[in-house]
Tab-separated table of C-alpha atoms in Angstrom:
chain	number	residue	atom	x	y	z
A	1	GLN	CA	-9.633	-9.339	13.825
A	2	VAL	CA	-7.524	-8.594	10.727
A	3	GLN	CA	-3.733	-8.582	11.436
A	4	LEU	CA	-1.269	-7.362	8.877
A	5	ALA	CA	2.532	-7.448	8.647
A	6	GLU	CA	4.947	-5.850	6.122
A	7	SER	CA	8.330	-7.160	5.056
A	8	GLY	CA	10.756	-6.328	2.398
A	9	GLY	CA	11.699	-2.772	3.110
A	10	GLY	CA	15.400	-1.784	2.899
A	11	SER	CA	17.899	0.685	1.755
A	12	VAL	CA	18.451	1.019	-2.099
A	13	GLN	CA	20.199	3.474	-4.532
A	14	ALA	CA	18.103	5.645	-6.848
A	15	GLY	CA	16.890	3.526	-9.785
A	16	GLY	CA	16.722	0.513	-7.778
A	17	SER	CA	13.882	-1.734	-6.824
A	18	LEU	CA	12.165	-3.419	-3.929
A	19	ARG	CA	9.324	-5.783	-3.375
A	20	LEU	CA	7.136	-5.216	-0.113
A	21	SER	CA	5.032	-8.112	1.248
A	22	CYS	CA	2.006	-7.989	3.168
A	23	ALA	CA	0.947	-10.891	5.164
A	24	GLY	CA	-2.610	-10.926	6.395
A	25	SER	CA	-4.808	-13.031	8.415
A	26	GLY	CA	-8.346	-13.021	10.163
A	27	TYR	CA	-10.251	-11.803	7.207
A	28	ARG	CA	-13.948	-12.056	7.839
A	29	TYR	CA	-14.977	-11.707	4.180
A	30	SER	CA	-13.343	-12.771	1.034
A	31	ARG	CA	-13.387	-9.447	-0.512
A	32	ASN	CA	-11.322	-6.523	0.754
A	33	CYS	CA	-9.703	-3.452	-0.207
A	34	MET	CA	-5.897	-3.874	0.246
A	35	GLY	CA	-3.840	-0.594	0.197
A	36	TRP	CA	-0.273	0.553	0.658
A	37	PHE	CA	0.371	3.907	2.225
A	38	ARG	CA	3.544	5.739	3.175
A	39	GLN	CA	4.590	8.328	5.633
A	40	ALA	CA	7.732	10.440	5.605
A	41	PRO	CA	8.872	12.291	8.713
A	42	GLY	CA	6.933	15.502	9.146
A	43	GLN	CA	4.543	14.599	6.399
A	44	GLU	CA	1.052	13.042	6.358
A	45	ARG	CA	0.277	9.553	5.468
A	46	GLU	CA	-0.481	9.118	1.867
A	47	GLY	CA	-1.952	6.297	-0.261
A	48	VAL	CA	0.377	4.794	-2.847
A	49	ALA	CA	-1.763	1.981	-4.301
A	50	ALA	CA	-4.739	-0.134	-3.625
A	51	ARG	CA	-6.246	-3.243	-5.054
A	52	ASP	CA	-9.875	-4.606	-4.881
A	53	THR	CA	-9.672	-8.166	-4.166
A	54	GLY	CA	-13.136	-8.658	-5.584
A	55	ASN	CA	-12.788	-7.406	-9.049
A	56	GLY	CA	-8.951	-6.753	-9.409
A	57	ARG	CA	-9.139	-3.262	-9.899
A	58	THR	CA	-6.055	-1.237	-8.876
A	59	TYR	CA	-5.592	2.282	-8.203
A	60	TYR	CA	-2.347	4.231	-7.871
A	61	ALA	CA	-1.229	7.738	-6.725
A	62	ASP	CA	0.103	9.758	-9.578
A	63	SER	CA	3.373	10.046	-7.962
A	64	VAL	CA	4.034	6.152	-8.450
A	65	LYS	CA	2.026	5.561	-11.665
A	66	GLY	CA	4.257	3.410	-14.014
A	67	ARG	CA	6.827	2.544	-11.183
A	68	PHE	CA	5.034	0.786	-8.706
A	69	THR	CA	2.591	-2.056	-8.964
A	70	ILE	CA	0.369	-3.781	-6.489
A	71	SER	CA	0.082	-7.711	-7.539
A	72	GLN	CA	-2.534	-10.214	-6.922
A	73	ASP	CA	-0.814	-11.077	-3.772
A	74	ASN	CA	-0.973	-7.686	-2.447
A	75	ALA	CA	2.752	-7.243	-2.677
A	76	LEU	CA	3.946	-3.745	-3.691
A	77	HIS	CA	6.506	-3.884	-6.361
A	78	MET	CA	8.483	-0.604	-6.619
A	79	ASN	CA	10.670	0.059	-9.498
A	80	SER	CA	12.874	3.286	-10.659
A	81	LEU	CA	13.012	4.221	-6.821
A	82	GLN	CA	13.804	7.782	-6.080
A	83	PRO	CA	14.975	9.619	-2.837
A	84	GLU	CA	11.474	11.008	-2.573
A	85	ASP	CA	10.143	7.548	-2.069
A	86	THR	CA	11.998	7.151	1.212
A	87	ALA	CA	9.249	6.753	3.846
A	88	MET	CA	7.941	4.132	6.242
A	89	TYR	CA	5.568	2.063	4.179
A	90	TYR	CA	2.314	0.527	5.599
A	91	CYS	CA	-0.011	-2.239	4.462
A	92	ALA	CA	-3.730	-1.755	5.265
A	93	ALA	CA	-7.086	-3.318	4.629
A	94	HIS	CA	-10.583	-2.105	4.260
A	95	VAL	CA	-13.407	-4.507	4.631
A	96	TRP	CA	-15.287	-5.003	1.375
A	97	ALA	CA	-14.776	-3.169	-1.783
A	98	CYS	CA	-12.527	-0.279	-2.409
A	99	LEU	CA	-14.311	3.123	-2.468
A	100	PRO	CA	-13.769	4.194	-6.114
A	101	THR	CA	-14.043	7.869	-5.430
A	102	MET	CA	-11.485	7.709	-2.756
A	103	PRO	CA	-9.568	4.582	-2.787
A	104	LEU	CA	-6.257	5.775	-1.291
A	105	THR	CA	-7.811	7.722	1.641
A	106	PRO	CA	-6.093	6.480	4.888
A	107	ARG	CA	-9.169	7.135	6.927
A	108	ASN	CA	-11.045	4.671	5.009
A	109	PHE	CA	-8.930	1.692	6.049
A	110	GLY	CA	-9.431	0.125	9.358
A	111	TYR	CA	-6.692	-2.341	9.594
A	112	TRP	CA	-2.926	-1.539	9.552
A	113	GLY	CA	0.389	-3.153	9.681
A	114	GLN	CA	3.509	-1.853	11.842
A	115	GLY	CA	5.095	-0.530	8.677
A	116	THR	CA	8.409	-1.351	6.930
A	117	GLN	CA	11.229	1.305	6.150
A	118	VAL	CA	12.257	2.155	2.915
A	119	THR	CA	15.253	4.316	2.300
A	120	VAL	CA	16.303	5.533	-1.462
A	121	SER	CA	19.721	7.176	-1.341
A	122	SER	CA	20.826	9.283	-4.349
């Protein structure tokens, strides 16, 4: 059973940076699609970034391109944070490869962490 735990959330001012970590265990296969999602109050969960651990390919939502990076250790590096980035952030895993046509679709991910809160003030 895959278990995931996020850390690194917090409060920052607009323009600041945060690094979110995802500690995982129980992987059955060496290749997984690791994703980051976020959900603000009253809004649907949305995909932010994903990384295929097999080929290293990364995927990003348009809203975070150029500001967020998912690294080889599956951490999410967030720069130039804006108030609209405020949300609960979740790490998730999909067994085997990312689905290239919809790599950031939440229903494709079967394992989830508990989330870590990110709050960006203006």
